[in-house]
JSON list of C-alpha atoms in Angstrom, two decimals:
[
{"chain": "A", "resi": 1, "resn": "UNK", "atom": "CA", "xyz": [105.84, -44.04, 26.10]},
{"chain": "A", "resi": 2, "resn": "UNK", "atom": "CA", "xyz": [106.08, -46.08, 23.32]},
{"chain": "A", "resi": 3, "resn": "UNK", "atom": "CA", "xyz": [104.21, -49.05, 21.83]},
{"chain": "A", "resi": 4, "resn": "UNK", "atom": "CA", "xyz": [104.68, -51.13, 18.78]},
{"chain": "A", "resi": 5, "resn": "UNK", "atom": "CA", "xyz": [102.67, -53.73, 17.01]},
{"chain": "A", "resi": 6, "resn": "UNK", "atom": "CA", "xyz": [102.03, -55.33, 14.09]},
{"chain": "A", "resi": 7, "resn": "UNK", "atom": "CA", "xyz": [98.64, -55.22, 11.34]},
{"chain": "A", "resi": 8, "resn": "UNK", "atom": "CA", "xyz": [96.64, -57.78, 11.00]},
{"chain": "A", "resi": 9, "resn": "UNK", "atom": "CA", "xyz": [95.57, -59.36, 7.76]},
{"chain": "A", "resi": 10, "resn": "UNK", "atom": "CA", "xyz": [97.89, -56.96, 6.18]},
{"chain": "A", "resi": 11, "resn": "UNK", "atom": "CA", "xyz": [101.30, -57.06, 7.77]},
{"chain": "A", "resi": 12, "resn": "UNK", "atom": "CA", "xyz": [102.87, -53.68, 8.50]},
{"chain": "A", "resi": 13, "resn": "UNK", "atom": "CA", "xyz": [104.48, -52.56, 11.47]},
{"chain": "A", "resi": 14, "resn": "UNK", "atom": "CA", "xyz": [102.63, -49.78, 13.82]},
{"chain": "A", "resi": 15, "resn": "UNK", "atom": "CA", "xyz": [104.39, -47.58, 16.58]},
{"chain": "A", "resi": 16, "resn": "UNK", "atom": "CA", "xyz": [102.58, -45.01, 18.91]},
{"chain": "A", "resi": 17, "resn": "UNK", "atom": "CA", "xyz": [104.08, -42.49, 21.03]},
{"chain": "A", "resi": 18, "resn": "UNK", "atom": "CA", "xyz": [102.34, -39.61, 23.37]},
{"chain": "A", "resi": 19, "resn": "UNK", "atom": "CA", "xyz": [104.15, -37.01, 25.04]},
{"chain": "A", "resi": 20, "resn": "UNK", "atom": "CA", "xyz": [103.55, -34.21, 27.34]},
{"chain": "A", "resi": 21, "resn": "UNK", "atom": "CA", "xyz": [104.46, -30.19, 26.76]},
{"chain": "A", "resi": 22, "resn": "UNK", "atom": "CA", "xyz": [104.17, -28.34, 29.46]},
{"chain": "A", "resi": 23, "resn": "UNK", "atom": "CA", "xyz": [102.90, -25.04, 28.33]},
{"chain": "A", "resi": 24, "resn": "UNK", "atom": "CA", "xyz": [99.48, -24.46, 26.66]},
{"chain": "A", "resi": 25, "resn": "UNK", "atom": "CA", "xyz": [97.73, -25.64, 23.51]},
{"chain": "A", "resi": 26, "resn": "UNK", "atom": "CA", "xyz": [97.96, -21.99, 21.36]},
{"chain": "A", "resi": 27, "resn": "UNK", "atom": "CA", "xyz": [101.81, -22.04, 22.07]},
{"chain": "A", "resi": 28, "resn": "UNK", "atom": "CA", "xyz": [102.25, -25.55, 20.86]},
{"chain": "A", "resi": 29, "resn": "UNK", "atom": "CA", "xyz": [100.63, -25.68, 18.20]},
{"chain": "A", "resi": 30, "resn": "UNK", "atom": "CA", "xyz": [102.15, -22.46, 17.22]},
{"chain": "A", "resi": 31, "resn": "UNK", "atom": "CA", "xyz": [105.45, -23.83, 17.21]},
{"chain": "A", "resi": 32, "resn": "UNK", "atom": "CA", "xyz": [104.43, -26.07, 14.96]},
{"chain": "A", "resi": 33, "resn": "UNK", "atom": "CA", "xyz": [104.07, -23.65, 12.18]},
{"chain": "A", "resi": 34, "resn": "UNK", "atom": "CA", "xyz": [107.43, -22.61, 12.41]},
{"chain": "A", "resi": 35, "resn": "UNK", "atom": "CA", "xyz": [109.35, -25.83, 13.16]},
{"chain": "A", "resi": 36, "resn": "UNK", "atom": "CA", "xyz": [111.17, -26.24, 10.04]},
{"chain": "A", "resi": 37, "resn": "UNK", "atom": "CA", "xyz": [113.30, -25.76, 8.32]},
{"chain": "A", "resi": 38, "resn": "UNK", "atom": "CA", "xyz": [115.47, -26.77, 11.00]},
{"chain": "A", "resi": 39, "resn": "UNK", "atom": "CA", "xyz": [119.31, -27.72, 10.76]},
{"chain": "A", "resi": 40, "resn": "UNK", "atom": "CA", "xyz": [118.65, -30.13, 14.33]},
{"chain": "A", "resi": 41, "resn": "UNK", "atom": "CA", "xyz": [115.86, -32.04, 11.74]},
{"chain": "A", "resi": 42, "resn": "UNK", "atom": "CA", "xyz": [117.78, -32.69, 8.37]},
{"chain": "A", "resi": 43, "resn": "UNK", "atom": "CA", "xyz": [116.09, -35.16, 6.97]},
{"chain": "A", "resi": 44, "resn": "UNK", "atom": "CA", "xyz": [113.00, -32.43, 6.26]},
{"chain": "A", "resi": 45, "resn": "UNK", "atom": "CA", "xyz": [114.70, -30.61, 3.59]},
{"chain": "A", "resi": 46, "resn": "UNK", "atom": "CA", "xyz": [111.80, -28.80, 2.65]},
{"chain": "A", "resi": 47, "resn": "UNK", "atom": "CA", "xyz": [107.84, -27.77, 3.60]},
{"chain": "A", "resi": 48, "resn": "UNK", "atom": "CA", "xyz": [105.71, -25.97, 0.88]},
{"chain": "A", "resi": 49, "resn": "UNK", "atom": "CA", "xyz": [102.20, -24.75, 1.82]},
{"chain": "A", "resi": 50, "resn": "UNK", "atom": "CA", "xyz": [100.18, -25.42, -1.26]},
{"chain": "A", "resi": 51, "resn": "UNK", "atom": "CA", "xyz": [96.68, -24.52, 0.50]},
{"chain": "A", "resi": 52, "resn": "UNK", "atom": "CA", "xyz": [95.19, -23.17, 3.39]},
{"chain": "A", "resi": 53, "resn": "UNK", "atom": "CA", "xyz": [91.55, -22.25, 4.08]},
{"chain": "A", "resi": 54, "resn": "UNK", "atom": "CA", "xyz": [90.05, -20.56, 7.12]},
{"chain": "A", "resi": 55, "resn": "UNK", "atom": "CA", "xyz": [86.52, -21.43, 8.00]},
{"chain": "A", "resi": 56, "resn": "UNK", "atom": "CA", "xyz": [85.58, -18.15, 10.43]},
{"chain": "A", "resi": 57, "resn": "UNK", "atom": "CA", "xyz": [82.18, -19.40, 11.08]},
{"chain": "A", "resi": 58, "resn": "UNK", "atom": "CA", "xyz": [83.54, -22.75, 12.80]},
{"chain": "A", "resi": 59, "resn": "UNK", "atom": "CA", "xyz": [86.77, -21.62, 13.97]},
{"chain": "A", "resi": 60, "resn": "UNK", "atom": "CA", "xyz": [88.82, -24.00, 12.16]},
{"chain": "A", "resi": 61, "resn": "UNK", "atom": "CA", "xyz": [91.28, -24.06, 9.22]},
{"chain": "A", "resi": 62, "resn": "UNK", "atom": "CA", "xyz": [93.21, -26.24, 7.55]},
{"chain": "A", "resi": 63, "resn": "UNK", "atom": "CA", "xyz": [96.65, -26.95, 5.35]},
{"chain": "A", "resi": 64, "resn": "UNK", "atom": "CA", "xyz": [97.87, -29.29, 2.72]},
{"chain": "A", "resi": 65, "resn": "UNK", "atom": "CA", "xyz": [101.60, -29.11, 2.89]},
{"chain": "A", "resi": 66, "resn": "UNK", "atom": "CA", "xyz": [104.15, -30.64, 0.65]},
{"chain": "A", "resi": 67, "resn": "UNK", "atom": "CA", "xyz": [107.23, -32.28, 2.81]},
{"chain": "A", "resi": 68, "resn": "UNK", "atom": "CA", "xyz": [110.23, -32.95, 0.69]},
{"chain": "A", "resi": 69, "resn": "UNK", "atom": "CA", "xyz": [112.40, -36.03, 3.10]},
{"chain": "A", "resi": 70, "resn": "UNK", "atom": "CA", "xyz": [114.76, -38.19, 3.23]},
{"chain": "A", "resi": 71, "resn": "UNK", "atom": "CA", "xyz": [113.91, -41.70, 4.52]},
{"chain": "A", "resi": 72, "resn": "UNK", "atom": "CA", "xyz": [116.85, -42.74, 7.09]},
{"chain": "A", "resi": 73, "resn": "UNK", "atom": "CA", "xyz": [117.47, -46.52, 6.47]},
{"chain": "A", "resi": 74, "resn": "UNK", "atom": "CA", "xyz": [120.40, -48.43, 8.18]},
{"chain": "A", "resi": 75, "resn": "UNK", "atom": "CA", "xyz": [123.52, -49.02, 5.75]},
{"chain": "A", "resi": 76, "resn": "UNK", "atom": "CA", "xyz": [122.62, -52.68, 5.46]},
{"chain": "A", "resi": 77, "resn": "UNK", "atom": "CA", "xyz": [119.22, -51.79, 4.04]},
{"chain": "A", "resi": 78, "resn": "UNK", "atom": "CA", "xyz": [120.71, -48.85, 1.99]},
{"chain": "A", "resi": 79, "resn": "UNK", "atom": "CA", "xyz": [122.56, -51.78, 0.67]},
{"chain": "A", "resi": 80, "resn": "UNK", "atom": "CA", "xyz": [119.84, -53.74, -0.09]},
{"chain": "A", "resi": 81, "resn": "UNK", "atom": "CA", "xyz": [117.51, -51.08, -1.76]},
{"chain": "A", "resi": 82, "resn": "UNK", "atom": "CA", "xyz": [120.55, -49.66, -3.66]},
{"chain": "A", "resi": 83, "resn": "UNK", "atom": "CA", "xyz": [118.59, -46.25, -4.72]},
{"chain": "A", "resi": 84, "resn": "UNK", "atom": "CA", "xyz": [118.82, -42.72, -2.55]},
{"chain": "A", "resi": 85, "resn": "UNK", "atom": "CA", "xyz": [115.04, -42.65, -0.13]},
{"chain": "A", "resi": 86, "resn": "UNK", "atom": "CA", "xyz": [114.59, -39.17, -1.12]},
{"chain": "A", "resi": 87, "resn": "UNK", "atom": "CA", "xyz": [110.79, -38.40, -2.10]},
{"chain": "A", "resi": 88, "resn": "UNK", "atom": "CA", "xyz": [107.62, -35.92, -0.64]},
{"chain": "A", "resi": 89, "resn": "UNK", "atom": "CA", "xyz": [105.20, -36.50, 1.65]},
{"chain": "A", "resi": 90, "resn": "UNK", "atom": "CA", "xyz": [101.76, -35.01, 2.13]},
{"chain": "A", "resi": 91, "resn": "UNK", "atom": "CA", "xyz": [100.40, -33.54, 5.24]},
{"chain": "A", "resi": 92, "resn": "UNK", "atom": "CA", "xyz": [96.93, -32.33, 5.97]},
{"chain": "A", "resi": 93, "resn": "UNK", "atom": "CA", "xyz": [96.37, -30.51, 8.86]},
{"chain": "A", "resi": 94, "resn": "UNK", "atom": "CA", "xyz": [93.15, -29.46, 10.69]},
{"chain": "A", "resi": 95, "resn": "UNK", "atom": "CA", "xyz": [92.99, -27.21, 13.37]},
{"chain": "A", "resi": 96, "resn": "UNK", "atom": "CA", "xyz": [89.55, -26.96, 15.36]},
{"chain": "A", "resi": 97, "resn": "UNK", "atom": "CA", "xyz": [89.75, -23.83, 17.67]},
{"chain": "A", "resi": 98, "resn": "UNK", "atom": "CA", "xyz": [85.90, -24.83, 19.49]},
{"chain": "A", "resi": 99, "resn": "UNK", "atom": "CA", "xyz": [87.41, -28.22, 20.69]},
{"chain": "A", "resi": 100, "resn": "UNK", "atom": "CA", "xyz": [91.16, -27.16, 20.46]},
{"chain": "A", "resi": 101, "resn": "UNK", "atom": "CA", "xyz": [92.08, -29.84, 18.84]},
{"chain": "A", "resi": 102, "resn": "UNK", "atom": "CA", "xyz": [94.88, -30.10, 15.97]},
{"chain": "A", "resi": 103, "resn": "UNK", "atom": "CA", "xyz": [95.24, -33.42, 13.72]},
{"chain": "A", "resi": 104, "resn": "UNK", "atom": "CA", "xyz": [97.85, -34.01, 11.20]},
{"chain": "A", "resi": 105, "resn": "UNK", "atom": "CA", "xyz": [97.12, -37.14, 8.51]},
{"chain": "A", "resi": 106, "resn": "UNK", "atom": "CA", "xyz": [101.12, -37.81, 6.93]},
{"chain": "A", "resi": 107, "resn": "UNK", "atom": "CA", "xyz": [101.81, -39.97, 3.63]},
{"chain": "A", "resi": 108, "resn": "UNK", "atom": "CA", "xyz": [104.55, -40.81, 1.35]},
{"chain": "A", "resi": 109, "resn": "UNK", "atom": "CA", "xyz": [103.66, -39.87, -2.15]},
{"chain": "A", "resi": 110, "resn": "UNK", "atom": "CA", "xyz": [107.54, -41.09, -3.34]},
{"chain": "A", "resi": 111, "resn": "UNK", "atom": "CA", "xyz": [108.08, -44.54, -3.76]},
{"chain": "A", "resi": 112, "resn": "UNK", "atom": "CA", "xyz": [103.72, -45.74, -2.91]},
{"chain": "A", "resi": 113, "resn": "UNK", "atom": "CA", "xyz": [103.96, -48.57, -4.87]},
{"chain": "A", "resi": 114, "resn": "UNK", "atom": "CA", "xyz": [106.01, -50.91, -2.40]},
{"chain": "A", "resi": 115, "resn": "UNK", "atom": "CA", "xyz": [106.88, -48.22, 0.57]},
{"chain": "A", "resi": 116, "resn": "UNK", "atom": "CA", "xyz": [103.92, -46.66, 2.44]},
{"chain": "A", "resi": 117, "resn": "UNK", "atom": "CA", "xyz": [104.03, -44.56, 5.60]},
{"chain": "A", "resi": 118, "resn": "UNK", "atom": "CA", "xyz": [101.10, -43.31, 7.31]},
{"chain": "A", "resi": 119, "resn": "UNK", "atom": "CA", "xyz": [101.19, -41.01, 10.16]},
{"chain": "A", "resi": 120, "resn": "UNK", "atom": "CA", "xyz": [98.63, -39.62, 12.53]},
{"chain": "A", "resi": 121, "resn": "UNK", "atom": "CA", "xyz": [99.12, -36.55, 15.01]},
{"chain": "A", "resi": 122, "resn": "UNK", "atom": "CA", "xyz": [97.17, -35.08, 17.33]},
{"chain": "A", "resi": 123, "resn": "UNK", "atom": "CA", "xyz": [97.70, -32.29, 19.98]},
{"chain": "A", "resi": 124, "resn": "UNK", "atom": "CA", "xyz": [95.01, -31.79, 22.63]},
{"chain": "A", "resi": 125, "resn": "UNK", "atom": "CA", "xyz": [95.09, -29.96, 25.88]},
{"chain": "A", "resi": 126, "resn": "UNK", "atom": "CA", "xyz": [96.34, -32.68, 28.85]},
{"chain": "A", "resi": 127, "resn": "UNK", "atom": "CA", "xyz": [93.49, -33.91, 30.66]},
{"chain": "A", "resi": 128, "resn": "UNK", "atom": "CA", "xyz": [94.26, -33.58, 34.14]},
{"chain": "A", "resi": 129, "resn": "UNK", "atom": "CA", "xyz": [96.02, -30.14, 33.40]},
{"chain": "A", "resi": 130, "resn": "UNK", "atom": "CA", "xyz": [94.69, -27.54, 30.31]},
{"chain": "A", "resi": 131, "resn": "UNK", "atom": "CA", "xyz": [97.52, -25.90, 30.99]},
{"chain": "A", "resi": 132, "resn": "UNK", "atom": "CA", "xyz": [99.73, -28.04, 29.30]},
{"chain": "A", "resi": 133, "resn": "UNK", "atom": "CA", "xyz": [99.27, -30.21, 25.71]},
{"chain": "A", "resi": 134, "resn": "UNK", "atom": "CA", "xyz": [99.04, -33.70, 24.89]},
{"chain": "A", "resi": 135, "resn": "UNK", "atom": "CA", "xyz": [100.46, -35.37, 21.88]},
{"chain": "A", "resi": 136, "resn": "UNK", "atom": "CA", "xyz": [100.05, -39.01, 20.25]},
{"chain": "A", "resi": 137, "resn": "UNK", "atom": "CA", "xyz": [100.72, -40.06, 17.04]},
{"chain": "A", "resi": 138, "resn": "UNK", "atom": "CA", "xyz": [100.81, -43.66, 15.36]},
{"chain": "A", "resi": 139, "resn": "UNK", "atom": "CA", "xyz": [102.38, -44.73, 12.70]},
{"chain": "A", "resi": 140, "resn": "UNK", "atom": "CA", "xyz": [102.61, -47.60, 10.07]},
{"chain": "A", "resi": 141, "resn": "UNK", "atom": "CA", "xyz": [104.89, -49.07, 8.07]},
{"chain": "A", "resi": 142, "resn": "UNK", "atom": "CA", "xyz": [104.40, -51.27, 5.20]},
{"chain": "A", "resi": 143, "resn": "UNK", "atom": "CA", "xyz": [106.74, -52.72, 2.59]},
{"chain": "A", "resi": 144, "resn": "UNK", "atom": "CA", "xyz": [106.67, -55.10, 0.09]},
{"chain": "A", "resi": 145, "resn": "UNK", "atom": "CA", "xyz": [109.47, -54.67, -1.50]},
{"chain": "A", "resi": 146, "resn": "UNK", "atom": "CA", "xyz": [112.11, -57.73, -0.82]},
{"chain": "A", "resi": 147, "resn": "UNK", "atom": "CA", "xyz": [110.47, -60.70, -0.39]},
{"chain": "A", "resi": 148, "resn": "UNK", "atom": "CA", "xyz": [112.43, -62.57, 2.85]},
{"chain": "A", "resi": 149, "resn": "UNK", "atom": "CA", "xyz": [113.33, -58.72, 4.00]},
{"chain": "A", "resi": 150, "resn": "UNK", "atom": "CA", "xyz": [110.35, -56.44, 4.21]},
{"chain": "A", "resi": 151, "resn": "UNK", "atom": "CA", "xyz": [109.43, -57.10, 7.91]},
{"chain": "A", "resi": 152, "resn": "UNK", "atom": "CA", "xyz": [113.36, -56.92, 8.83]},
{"chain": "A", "resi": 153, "resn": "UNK", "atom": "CA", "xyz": [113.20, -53.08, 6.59]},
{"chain": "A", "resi": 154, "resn": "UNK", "atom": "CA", "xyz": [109.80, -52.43, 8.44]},
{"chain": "A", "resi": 155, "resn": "UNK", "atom": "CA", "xyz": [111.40, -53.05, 11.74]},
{"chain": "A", "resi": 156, "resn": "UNK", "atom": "CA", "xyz": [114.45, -50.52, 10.44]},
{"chain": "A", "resi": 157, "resn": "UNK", "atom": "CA", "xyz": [112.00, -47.99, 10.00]},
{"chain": "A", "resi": 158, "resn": "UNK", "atom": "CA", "xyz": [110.58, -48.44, 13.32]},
{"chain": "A", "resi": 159, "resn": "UNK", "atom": "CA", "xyz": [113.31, -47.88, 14.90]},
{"chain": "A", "resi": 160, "resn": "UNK", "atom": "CA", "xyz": [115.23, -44.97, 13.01]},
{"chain": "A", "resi": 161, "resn": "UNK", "atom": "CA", "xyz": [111.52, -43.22, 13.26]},
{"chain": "A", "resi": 162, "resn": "UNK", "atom": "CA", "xyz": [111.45, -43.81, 17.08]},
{"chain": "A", "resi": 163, "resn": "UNK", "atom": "CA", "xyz": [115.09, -42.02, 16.78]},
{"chain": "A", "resi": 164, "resn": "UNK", "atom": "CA", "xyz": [113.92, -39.20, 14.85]},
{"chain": "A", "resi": 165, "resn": "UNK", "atom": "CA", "xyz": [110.59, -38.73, 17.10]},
{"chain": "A", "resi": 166, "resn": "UNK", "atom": "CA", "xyz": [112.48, -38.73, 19.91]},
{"chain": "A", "resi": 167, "resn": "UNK", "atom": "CA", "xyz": [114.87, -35.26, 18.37]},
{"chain": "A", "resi": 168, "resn": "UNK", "atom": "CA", "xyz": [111.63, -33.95, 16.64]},
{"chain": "A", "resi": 169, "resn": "UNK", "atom": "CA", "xyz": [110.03, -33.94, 20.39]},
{"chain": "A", "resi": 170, "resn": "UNK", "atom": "CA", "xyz": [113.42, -32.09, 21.68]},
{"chain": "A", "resi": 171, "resn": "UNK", "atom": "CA", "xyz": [113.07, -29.19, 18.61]},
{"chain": "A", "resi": 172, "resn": "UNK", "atom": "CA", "xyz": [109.57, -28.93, 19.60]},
{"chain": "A", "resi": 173, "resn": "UNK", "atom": "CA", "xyz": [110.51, -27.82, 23.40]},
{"chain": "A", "resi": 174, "resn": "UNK", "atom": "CA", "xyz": [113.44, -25.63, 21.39]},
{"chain": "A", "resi": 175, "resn": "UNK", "atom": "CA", "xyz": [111.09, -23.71, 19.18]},
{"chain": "A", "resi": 176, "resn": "UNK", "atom": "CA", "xyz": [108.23, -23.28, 21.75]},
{"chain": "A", "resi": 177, "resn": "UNK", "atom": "CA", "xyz": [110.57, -21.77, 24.24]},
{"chain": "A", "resi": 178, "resn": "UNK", "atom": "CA", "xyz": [112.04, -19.19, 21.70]},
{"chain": "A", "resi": 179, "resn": "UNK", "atom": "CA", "xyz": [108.16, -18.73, 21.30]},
{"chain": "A", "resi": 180, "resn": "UNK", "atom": "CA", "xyz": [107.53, -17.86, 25.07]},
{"chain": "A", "resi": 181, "resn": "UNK", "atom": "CA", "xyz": [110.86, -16.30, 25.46]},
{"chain": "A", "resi": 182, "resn": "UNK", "atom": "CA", "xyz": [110.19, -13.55, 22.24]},
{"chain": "A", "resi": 183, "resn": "UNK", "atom": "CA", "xyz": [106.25, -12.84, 23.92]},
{"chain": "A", "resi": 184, "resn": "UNK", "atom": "CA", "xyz": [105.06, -14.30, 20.58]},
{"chain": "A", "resi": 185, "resn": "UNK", "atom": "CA", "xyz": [101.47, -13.18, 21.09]},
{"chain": "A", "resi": 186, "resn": "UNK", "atom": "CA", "xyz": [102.12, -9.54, 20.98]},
{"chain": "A", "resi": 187, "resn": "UNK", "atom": "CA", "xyz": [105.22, -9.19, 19.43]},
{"chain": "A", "resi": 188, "resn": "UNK", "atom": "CA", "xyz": [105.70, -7.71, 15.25]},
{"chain": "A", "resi": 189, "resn": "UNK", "atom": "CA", "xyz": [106.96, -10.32, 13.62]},
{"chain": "A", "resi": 190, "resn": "UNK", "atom": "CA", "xyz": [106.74, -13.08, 10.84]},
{"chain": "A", "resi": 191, "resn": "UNK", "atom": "CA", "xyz": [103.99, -14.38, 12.34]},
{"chain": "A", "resi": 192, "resn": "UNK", "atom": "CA", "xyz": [101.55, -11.15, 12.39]},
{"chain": "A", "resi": 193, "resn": "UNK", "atom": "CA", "xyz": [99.88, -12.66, 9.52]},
{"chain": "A", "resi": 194, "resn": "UNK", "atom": "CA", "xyz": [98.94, -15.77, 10.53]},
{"chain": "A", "resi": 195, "resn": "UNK", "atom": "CA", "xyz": [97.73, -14.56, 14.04]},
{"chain": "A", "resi": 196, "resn": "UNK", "atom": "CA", "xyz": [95.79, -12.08, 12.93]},
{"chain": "A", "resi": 197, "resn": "UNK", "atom": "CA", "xyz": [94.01, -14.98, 11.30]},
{"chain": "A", "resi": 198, "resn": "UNK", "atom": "CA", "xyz": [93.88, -16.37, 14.79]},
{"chain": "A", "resi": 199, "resn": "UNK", "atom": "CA", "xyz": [92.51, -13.27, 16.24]},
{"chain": "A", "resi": 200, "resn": "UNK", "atom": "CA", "xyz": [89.76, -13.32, 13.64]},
{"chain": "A", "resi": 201, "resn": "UNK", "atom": "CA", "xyz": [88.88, -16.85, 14.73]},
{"chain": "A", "resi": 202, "resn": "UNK", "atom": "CA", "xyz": [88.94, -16.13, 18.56]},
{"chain": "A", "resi": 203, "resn": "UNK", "atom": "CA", "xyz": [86.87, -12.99, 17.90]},
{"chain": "A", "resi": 204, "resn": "UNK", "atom": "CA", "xyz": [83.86, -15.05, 16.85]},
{"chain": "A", "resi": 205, "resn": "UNK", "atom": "CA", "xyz": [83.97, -16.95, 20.35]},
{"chain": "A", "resi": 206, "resn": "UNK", "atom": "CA", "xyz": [82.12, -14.26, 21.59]}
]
């Protein structure tokens, strides 16, 4: 479901969204890792890990990735703006193994100063059934960039982000089937590395 609203003292525009995948937290958030690049998701041109650490001791880790995007706008604000909404984003991740949780904090560093996006993800196992993951994000939008226009571009970004969630939830189900369908957590392959980061995590449970 979806929900939209908008700030308070400061105006912006806010959307949520939750879903439901129905297979477990480890092959989720797997998936993740390996989402893009992705021809179904243009508009992510390009992801560069610039750090990752692994705390053992507390089963967790974390990333800083850069995101190199294109904004979508409508023609009409294209128009308006007159300049191409290419820039990078930032996105920290966390991943806590102990309460099997995942967050991901998004920004725009390209084009701050009057266009700011601000995303939050989370993936949790589903209450009522571990077996399966919950996501929710929110986002915000605020721009001060044309007076008389900014909530009418806010409301454009709303929407073509609702648009793109929607596909992004679709590549999701896409990846994490190829996942289950090439027995990802035995099988040789690109991901040895990073699972046998995993493994050292998991080990420590015990």
């Amino acid at each position: 479901w979806l929900k939209f609203e908008s700030g308070g003292a400061i105006h912006m525009k806010i959307r949520h969204e939750t879903h439901v995948y129905e297979h477990d937290w480890e092959t989720v958030t797997s998936a993740l890792w390996v989402k893009y690049p992705n021809s179904d998701l243009p508009h992510v041109e390009k992801v560069d890990l610039l750090n990752r650490h692994v705390d053992v001791e507390n089963q967790r880790f974390s990333t800083r990735r850069l995101i190199f995007v294109s904004y979508g706008m409508p023609k009409w604000a294209q128009k308006l703006i007159k300049f191409n909404m290419k820039g990078i984003s930032t996105e920290d991740a966390t991943c806590d193994f102990k309460a099997r949780e995942l967050v991901l904090l998004g920004q725009n560093v390209t084009f701050s100063d009057f266009f700011r996006v601000r995303e939050r993800c989370v993936y949790t196992p589903h209450p009522e059934n571990p077996a399966w993951t919950s996501y929710a994000a929110t986002t915000s939008f605020e721009i001060s960039l044309l007076p008389g226009f900014n909530s009418m571009l806010e409301d454009a970004c709303v929407k073509k982000n609702a648009e793109t969630a929607q596909k992004g939830a679709s590549v999701m189900q896409k990846v994490i089937d190829r996942l289950v369908a090439s027995n990802w957590r035995t099988a040789s392959d690109k991901l040895a590395e990073w699972k046998e980061d995993l493994a050292d995590m998991r080990s420590k449970r015990q």
